[in-house]
Coordinates of C-alpha atoms in Angstrom, one line a residue:
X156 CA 12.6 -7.9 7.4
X157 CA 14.1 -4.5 7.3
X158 CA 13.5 -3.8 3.6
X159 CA 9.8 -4.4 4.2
X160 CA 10.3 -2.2 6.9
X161 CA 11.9 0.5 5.2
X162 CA 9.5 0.3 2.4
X163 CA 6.7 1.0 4.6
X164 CA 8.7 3.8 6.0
X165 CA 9.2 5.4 2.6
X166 CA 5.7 5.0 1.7
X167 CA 4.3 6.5 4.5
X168 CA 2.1 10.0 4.6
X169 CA 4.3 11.8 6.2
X170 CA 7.4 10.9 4.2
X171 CA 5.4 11.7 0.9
X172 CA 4.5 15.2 2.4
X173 CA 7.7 16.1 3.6
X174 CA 8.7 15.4 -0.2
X175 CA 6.2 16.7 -1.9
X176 CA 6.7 20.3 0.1
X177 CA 10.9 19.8 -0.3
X178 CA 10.2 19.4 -3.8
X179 CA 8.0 22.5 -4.7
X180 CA 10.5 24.4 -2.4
X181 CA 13.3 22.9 -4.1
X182 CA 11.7 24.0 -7.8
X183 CA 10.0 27.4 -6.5
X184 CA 13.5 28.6 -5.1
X185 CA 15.4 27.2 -8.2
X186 CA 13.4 28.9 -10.5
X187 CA 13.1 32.0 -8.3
X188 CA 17.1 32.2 -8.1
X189 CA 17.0 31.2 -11.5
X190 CA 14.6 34.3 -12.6
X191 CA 16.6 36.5 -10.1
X192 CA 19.4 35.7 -11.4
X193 CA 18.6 36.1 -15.1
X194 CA 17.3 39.5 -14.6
X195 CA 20.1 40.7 -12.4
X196 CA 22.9 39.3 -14.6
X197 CA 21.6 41.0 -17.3
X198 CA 21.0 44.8 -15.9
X199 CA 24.6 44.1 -14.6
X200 CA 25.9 43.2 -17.8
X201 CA 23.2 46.0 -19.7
X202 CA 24.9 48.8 -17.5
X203 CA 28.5 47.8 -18.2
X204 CA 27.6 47.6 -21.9
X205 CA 25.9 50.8 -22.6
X206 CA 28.4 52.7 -20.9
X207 CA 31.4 51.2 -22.2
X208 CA 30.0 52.2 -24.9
X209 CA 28.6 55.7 -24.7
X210 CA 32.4 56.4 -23.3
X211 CA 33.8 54.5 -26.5
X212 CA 31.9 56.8 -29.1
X213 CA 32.3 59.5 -27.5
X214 CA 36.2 59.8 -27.3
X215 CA 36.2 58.4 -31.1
X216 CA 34.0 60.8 -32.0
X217 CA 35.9 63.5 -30.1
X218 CA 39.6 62.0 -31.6
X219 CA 38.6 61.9 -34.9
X220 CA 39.3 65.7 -35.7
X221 CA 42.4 65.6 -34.5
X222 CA 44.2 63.4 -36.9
X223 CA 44.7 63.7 -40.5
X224 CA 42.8 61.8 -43.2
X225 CA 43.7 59.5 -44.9
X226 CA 46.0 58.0 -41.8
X227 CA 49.3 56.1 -42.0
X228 CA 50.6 53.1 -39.6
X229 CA 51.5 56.1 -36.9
X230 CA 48.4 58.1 -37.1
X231 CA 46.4 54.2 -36.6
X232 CA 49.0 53.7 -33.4
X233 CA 48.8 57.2 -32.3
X234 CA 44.8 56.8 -32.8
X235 CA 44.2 53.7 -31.1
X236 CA 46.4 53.9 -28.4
X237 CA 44.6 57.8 -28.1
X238 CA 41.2 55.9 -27.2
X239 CA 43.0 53.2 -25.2
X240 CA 44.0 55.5 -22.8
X241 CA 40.4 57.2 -22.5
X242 CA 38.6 54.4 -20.7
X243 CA 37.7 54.0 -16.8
X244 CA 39.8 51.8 -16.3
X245 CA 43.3 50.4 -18.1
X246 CA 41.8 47.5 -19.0
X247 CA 41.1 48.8 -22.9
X248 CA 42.3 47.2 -25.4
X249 CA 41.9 49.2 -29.2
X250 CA 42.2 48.3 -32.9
X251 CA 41.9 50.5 -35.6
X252 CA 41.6 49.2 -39.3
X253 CA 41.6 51.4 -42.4
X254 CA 41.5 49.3 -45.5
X255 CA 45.0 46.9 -45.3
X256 CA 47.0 48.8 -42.2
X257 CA 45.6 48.5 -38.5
X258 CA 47.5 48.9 -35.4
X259 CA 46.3 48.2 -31.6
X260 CA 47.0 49.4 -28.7
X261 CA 48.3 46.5 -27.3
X262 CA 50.3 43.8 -29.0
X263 CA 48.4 41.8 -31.6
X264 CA 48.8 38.7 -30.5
X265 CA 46.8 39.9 -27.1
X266 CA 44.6 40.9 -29.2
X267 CA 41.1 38.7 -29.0
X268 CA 40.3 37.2 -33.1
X269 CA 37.3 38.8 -34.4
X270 CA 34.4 37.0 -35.9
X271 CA 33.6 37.6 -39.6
X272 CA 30.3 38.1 -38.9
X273 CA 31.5 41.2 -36.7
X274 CA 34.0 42.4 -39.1
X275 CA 31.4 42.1 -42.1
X276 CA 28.9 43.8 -39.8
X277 CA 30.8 47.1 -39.0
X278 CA 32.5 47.0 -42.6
X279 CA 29.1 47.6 -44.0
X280 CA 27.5 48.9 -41.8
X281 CA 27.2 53.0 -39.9
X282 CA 26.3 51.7 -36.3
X283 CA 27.8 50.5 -33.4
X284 CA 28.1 46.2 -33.1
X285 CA 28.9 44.6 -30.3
X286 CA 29.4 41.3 -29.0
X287 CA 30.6 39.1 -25.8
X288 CA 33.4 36.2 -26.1
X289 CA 34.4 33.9 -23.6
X290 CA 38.2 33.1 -24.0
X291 CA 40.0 31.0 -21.3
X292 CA 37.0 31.0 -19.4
X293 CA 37.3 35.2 -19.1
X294 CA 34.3 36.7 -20.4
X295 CA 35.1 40.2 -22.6
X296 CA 32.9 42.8 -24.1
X297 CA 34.1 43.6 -27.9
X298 CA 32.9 46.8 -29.6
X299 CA 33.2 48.1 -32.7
X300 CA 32.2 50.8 -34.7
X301 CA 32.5 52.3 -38.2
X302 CA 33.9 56.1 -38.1
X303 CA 31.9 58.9 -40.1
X304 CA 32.7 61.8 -42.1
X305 CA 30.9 65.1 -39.9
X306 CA 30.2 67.6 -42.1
X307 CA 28.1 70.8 -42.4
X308 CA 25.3 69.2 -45.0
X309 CA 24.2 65.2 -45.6
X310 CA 26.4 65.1 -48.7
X311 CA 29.4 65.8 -46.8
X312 CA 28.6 62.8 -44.1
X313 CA 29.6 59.2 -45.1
X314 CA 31.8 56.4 -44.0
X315 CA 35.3 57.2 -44.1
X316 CA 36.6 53.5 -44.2
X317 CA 38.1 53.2 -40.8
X318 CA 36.8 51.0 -38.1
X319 CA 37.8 51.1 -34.8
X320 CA 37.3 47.5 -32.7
X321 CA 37.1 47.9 -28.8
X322 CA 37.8 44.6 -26.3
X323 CA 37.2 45.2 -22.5
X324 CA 37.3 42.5 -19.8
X325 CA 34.7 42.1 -17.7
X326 CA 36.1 40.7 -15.0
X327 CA 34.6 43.2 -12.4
X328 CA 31.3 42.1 -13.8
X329 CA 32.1 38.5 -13.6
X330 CA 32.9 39.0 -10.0
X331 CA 29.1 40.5 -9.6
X332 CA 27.1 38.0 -11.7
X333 CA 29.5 35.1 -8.8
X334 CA 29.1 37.3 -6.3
X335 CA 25.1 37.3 -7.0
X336 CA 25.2 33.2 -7.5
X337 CA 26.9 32.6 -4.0
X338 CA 24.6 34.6 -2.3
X339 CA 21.4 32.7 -4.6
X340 CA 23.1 29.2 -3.4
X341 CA 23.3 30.5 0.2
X342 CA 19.9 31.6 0.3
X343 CA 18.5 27.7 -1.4
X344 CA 19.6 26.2 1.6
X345 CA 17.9 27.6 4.2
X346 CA 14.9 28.2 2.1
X347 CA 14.8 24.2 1.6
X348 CA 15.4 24.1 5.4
X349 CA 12.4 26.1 6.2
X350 CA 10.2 24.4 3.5
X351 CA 11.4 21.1 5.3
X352 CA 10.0 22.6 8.4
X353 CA 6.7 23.8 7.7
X354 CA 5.9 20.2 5.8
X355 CA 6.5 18.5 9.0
X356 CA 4.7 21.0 10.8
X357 CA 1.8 20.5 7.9
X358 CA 2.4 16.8 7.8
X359 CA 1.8 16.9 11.7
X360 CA -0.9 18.9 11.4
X361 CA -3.0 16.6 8.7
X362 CA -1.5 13.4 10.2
X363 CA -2.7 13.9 13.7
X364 CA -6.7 13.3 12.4
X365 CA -5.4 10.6 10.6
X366 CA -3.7 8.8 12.9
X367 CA -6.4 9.1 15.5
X368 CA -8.7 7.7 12.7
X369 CA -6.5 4.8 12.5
X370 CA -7.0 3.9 16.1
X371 CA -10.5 4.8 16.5
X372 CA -10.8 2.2 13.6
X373 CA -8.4 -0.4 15.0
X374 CA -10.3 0.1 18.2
X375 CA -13.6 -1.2 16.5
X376 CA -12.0 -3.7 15.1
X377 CA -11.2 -4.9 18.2
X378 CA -14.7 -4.8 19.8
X379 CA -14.8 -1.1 21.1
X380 CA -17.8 0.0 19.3
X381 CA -18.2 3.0 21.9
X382 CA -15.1 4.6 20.3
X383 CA -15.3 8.1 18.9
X384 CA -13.0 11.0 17.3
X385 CA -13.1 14.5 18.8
X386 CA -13.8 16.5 16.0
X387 CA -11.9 19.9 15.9
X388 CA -12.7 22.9 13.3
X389 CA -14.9 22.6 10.0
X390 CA -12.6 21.2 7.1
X391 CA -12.6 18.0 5.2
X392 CA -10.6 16.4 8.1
X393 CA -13.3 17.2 10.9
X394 CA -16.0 16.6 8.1
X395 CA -14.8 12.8 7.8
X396 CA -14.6 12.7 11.9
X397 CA -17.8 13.6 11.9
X398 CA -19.1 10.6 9.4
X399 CA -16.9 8.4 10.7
X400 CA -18.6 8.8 14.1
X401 CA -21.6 8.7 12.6
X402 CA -21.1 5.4 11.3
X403 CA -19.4 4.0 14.6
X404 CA -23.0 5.4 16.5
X405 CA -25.2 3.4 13.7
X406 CA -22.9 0.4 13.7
X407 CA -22.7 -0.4 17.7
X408 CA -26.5 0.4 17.0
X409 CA -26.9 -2.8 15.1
X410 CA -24.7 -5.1 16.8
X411 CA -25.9 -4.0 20.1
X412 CA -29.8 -5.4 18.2
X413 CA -28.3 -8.3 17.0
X414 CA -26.7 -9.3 19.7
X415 CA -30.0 -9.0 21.6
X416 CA -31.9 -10.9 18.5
X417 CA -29.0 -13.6 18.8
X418 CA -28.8 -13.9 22.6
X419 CA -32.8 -14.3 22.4
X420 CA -32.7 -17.0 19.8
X421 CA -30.5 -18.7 21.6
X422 CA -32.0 -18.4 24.7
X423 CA -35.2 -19.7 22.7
X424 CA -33.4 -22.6 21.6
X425 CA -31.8 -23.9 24.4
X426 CA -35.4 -23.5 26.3
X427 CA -37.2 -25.3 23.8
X428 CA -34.8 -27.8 23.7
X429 CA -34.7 -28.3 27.5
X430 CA -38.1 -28.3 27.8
X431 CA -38.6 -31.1 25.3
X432 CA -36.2 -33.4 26.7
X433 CA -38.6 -34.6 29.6
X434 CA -42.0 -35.3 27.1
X435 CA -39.3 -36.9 24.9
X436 CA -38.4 -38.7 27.4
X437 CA -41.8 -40.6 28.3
X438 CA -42.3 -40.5 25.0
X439 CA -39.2 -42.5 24.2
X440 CA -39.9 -45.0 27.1
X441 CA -43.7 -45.7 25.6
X442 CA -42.5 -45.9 22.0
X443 CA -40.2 -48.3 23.9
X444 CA -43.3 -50.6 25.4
X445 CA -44.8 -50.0 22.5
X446 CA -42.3 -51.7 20.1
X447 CA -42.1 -54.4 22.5
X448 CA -46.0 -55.1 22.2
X449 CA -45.7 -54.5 18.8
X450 CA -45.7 -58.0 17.3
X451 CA -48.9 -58.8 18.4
X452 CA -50.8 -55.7 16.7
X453 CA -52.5 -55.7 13.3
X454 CA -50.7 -54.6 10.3
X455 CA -51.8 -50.8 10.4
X456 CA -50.7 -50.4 14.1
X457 CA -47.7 -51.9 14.3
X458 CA -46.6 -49.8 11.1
X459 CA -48.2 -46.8 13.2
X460 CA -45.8 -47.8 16.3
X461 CA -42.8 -47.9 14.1
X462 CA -43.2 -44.5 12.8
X463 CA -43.8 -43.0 16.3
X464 CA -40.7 -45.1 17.6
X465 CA -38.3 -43.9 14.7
X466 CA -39.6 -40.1 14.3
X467 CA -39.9 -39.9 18.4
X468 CA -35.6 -41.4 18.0
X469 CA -35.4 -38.7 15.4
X470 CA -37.1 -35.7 17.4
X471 CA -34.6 -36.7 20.6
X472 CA -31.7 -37.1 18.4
X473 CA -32.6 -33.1 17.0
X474 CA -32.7 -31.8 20.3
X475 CA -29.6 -33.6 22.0
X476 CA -27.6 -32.0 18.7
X477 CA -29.6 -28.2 19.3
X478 CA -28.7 -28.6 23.0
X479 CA -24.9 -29.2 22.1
X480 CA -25.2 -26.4 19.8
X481 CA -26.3 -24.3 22.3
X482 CA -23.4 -24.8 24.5
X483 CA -21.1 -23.8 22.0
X484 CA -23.0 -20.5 21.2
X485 CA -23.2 -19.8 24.9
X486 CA -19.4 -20.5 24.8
X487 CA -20.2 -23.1 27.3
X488 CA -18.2 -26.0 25.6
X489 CA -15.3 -27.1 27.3
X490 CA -12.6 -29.5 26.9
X491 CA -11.7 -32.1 29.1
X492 CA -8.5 -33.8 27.9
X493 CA -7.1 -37.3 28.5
X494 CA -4.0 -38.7 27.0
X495 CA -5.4 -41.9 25.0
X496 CA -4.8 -44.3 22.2
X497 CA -6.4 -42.6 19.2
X498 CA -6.6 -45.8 17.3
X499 CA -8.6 -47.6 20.3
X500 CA -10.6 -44.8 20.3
X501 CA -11.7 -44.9 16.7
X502 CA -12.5 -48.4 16.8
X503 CA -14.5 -48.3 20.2
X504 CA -16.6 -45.2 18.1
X505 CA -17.0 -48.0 15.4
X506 CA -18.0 -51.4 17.4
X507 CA -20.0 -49.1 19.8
X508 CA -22.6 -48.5 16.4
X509 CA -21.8 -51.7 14.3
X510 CA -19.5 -50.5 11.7
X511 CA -16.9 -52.7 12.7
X512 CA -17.8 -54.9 9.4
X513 CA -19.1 -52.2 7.4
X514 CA -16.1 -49.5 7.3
X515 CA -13.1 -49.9 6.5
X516 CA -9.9 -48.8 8.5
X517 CA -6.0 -48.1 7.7
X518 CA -5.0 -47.7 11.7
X519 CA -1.6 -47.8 13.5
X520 CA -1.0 -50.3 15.8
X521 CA -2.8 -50.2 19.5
X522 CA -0.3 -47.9 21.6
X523 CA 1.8 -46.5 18.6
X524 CA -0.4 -43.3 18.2
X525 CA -1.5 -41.0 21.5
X526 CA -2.7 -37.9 21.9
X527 CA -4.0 -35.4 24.3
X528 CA -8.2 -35.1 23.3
X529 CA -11.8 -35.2 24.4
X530 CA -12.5 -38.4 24.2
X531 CA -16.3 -37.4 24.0
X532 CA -15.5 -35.2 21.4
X533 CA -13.4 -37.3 19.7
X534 CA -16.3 -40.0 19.5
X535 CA -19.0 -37.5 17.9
X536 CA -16.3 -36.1 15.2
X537 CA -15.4 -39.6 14.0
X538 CA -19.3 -41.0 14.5
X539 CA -20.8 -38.1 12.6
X540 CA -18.2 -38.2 9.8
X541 CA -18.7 -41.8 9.3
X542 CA -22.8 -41.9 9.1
X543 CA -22.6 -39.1 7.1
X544 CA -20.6 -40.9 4.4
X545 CA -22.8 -44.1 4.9
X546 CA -25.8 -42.2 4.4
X547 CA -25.1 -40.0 1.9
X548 CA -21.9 -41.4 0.1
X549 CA -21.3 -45.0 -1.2
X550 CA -19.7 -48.0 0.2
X551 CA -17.0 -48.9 0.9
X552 CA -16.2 -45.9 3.2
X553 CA -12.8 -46.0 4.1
X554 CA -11.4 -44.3 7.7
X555 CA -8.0 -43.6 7.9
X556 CA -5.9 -42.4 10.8
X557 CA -2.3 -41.0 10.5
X558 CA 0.4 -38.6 12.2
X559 CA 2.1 -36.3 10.7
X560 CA 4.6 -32.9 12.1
X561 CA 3.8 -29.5 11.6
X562 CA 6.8 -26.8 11.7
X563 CA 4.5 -25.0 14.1
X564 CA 1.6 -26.9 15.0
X565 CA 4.4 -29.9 16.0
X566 CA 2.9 -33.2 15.9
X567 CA -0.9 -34.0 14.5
X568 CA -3.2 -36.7 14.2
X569 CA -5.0 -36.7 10.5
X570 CA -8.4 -38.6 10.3
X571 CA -9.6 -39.2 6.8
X572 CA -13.3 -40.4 6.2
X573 CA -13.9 -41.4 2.6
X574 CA -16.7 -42.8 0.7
X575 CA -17.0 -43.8 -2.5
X576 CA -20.3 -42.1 -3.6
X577 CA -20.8 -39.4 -6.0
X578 CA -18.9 -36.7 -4.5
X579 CA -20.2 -32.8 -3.5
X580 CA -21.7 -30.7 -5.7
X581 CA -19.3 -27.9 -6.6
X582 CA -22.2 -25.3 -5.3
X583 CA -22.8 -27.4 -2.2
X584 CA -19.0 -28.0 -0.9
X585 CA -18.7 -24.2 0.4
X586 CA -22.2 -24.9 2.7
X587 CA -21.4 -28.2 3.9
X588 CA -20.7 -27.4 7.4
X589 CA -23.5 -24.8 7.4
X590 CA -26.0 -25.7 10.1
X591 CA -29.3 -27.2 8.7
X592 CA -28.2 -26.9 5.2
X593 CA -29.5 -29.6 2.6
X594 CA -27.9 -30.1 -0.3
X595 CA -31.5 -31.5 -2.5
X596 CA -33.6 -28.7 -1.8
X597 CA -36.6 -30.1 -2.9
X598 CA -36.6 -32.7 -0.1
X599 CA -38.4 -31.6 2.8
X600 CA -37.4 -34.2 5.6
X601 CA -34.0 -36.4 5.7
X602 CA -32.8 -39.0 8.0
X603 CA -30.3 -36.3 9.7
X604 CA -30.8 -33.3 11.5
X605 CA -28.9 -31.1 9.6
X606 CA -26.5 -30.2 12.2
X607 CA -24.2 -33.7 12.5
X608 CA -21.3 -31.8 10.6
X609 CA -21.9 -28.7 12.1
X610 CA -21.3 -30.4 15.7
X611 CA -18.1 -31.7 14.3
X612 CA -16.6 -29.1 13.0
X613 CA -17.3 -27.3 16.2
X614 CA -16.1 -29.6 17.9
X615 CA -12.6 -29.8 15.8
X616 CA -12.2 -25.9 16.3
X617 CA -12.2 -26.6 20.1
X618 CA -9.6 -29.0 19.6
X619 CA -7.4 -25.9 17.9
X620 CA -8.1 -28.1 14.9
X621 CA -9.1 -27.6 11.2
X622 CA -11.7 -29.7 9.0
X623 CA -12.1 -29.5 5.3
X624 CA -14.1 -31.4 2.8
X625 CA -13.2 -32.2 -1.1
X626 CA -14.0 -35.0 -3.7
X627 CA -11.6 -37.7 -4.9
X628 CA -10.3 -38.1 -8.2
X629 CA -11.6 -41.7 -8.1
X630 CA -14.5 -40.6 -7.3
X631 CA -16.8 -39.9 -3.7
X632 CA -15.7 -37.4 -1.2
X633 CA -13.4 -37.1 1.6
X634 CA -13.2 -35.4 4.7
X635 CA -9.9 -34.3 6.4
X636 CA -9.8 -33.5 10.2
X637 CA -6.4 -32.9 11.5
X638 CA -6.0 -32.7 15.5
X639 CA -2.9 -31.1 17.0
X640 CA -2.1 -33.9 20.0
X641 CA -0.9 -31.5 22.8
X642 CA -3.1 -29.4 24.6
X643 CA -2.7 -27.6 28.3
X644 CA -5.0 -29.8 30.9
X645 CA -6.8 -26.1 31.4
X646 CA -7.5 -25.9 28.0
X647 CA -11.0 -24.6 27.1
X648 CA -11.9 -23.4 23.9
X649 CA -15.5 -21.9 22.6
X650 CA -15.8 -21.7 18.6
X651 CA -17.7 -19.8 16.6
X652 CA -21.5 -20.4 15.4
X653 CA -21.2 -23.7 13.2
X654 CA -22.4 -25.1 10.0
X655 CA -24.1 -27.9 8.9
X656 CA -25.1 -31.1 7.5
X657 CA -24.4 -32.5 3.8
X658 CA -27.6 -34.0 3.2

């Protein structure tokens, strides 16, 4: 449960903001202090460079004259250590080379190596190289430069063959360039701190529309239609308030019409079909005389009788099942629970329309299975499941009663009701329980009313029960209604609008 929960969490808006901003902060002020850095490393560096050395040619330049050409081991000593001493600081460290001798100022060993590219360079070369090496993670600045005859015309000037190599620390440097990267480190943090701070206060700031959207919608969703958003300012955020109250106006617009439209059609219905119960019910007790007189009538009437009697059964069979169906609209349909034997029940539903002999049964013993139902109810689910499979199935038609436990449901009765016919129609088994639906559409009239399977499954969602219909693999179709057995006496359910009748 709590990795669910924490995916959702990571997921969210808000989180994804808050990232998104710490992440353009995090790269912006990366690549700010990387810039700043770059640039300020290198005028540090630059500065330290050019005057090390402006102050190095200059005091070769100016020691030069002073010693006698071509020199000897002392004069290279004397020289170098000449120029060692002229620097800022004491931290120069000098190497003069002329042809096979050179001396330093310092001992040779102390002395950084010099590349061959270096050497090469200043050996053929009449201007000033210079280089940094890193050596026991000490940065140094090395410098050399080739020394020049100076004299009155060009054809006196040339290269005298002595180099003189320069090597200066640059530790005070290296203190600038950390110096400079401590303060750039310091300065991330609190710049990711404040980019932290103004994506919450962004995130707040686009999430607060948003989340009243989501309960504006949730509220609809529950029924509200009346529900609207305040709309504040003119972006895209008050521009979809806008719509969406819009849409919430035209929406409770049309349920509030067809909720008028369905409360007046079933207003209709349940008029019509209250009215017609008292003609139908002289009618039924004439048809009634009639069939009794009707043996001693020609041929003609007494077919004429029979047709009156059966449609005039037929007309008060369609408006008992719209009058039922109007209860359950109205939400009028209540249960009225008894604890009962379910198998007694089923075969009372049977002998009470003489299908003792004509279905067969697969029921527990008398007493072995009870159950808390409408007995009423009970009778019109098993009744209409049964002549629907004798009217529109094939014999035999099996009915099958059985208990089984759900893990949360706990115990439930199953009725089967099988027939051994040709089966549903794959396009017909999603409309079976649709109210008035007939499955040959070319036939006008049937023996049913269309609504015998509606009423049950109606009926079975009142119970807190389910219904389903599928085909055999032997062949016909079954239909599965399974009844949870324990109900609260105060128990009264009202379902939605139905379906109907396979046909």
């Amino acid at each position: 449960m709590r990795a669910p929960r924490l995916l959702r969490a990571l997921s969210s808006l808000r989180v994804r903001l808050v990232v998104a901003f710490a992440l353009v902060a995090a790269v912006a002020t990366v690549t700010t202090g990387a810039l700043t850095f770059r640039e300020a490393r290198t005028g540090v560096l630059q500065q330290s460079q050019d005057t090390v050395i402006e102050d190095f040619r200059e005091r070769v330049n100016t020691l030069v004259p002073n010693y006698r050409f071509p020199p000897a081991r002392s004069d290279l000593e004397a020289f170098a250590a000449d120029i060692a001493r002229g620097g800022r600081s004491d931290n120069w460290r000098v190497l003069a080379v002329y042809r096979e001798l050179s001396a330093t100022s310092v001992p040779a060993d102390s002395f950084p190596e010099l590349s061959p590219a270096m050497r090469e360079a200043v050996h053929s070369g009449s201007a000033t190289v210079f280089q940094r090496v890193t050596r026991d993670a000490r940065s140094s600045l090395v410098v050399g430069m080739p020394v020049t005859f100076a004299g009155q015309h060009a054809a006196d000037r040339g290269p005298s063959g002595l180099e003189v190599y320069l090597t200066v620390p640059q530790t005070e440097e290296q203190g600038y360039v950390d110096a400079l990267v401590t303060a750039i480190e310091r300065a991330t943090v609190p710049a990711l701190a404040l980019a932290v701070l103004l994506a919450l206060l962004a995130a707040r700031g686009v999430l607060r529309p948003v989340r009243a959207l989501r309960r504006a919608t949730r509220s609809i969703a529950e029924g509200r239609l009346d529900t609207r958003l305040k709309v504040h300012g003119s972006d895209e955020l008050a521009d979809l308030s806008h719509t969406f109250n819009e849409t919430a106006a035209a929406l409770e617009e049309s349920v509030a019409e067809l909720r008028r439209m369905e409360a007046g059609a079933r207003r209709f219905a349940a008029d019509v079909s209250h009215e017609l119960r008292t003609p139908l019910a002289a009618m039924s007790a004439v048809t009634d005389v009639l069939d009794e007189d009707a043996a001693g009538l020609d041929d003609d009437t007494a077919m004429a009788v029979r047709l009156i009697s059966e449609e005039t059964a037929k007309l008060a069979d369609l408006v008992n099942d719209l009058m039922e169906i109007s209860r359950f609209d109205a939400g009028a349909a209540a249960l009225h629970l008894d604890d009962i034997d379910l198998a007694e029940s089923l075969r009372r539903t049977l002998a009470s329309r003489g299908w003792l002999h004509t279905v067969h049964t697969s029921l527990p013993e008398p007493g072995v299975l009870r159950g808390r139902v409408d007995p009423r109810r009970l009778d019109v689910v098993v009744a209409n499941l049964v002549a629907n499979a004798l009217k529109h199935g094939g014999l035999p038609v099996d009915l099958r009663l059985y208990e089984q436990e759900d893990a949360e449901a706990g115990r439930q009765a199953v009725i089967e009701v099988a027939d051994s016919g040709d089966g549903i129609e794959d396009g017909v088994m999603p409309h079976v329980f649709d109210r008035f639906y007939k499955s040959d559409t070319a036939r006008t009239r049937s023996e049913g009313s269309g609504l015998g399977l509606a009423i049950t499954a109606e009926n079975v969602r009142l119970h807190g029960g389910t219904v389903r219909a599928a085909n055999r693999p032997q062949g016909g179709a079954v239909f599965t209604v399974v009844l949870p057995l324990e109900h609260d006496d105060a128990a009264q359910r009202t379902t939605r609008p139905g379906k109907g009748d396979r046909s």
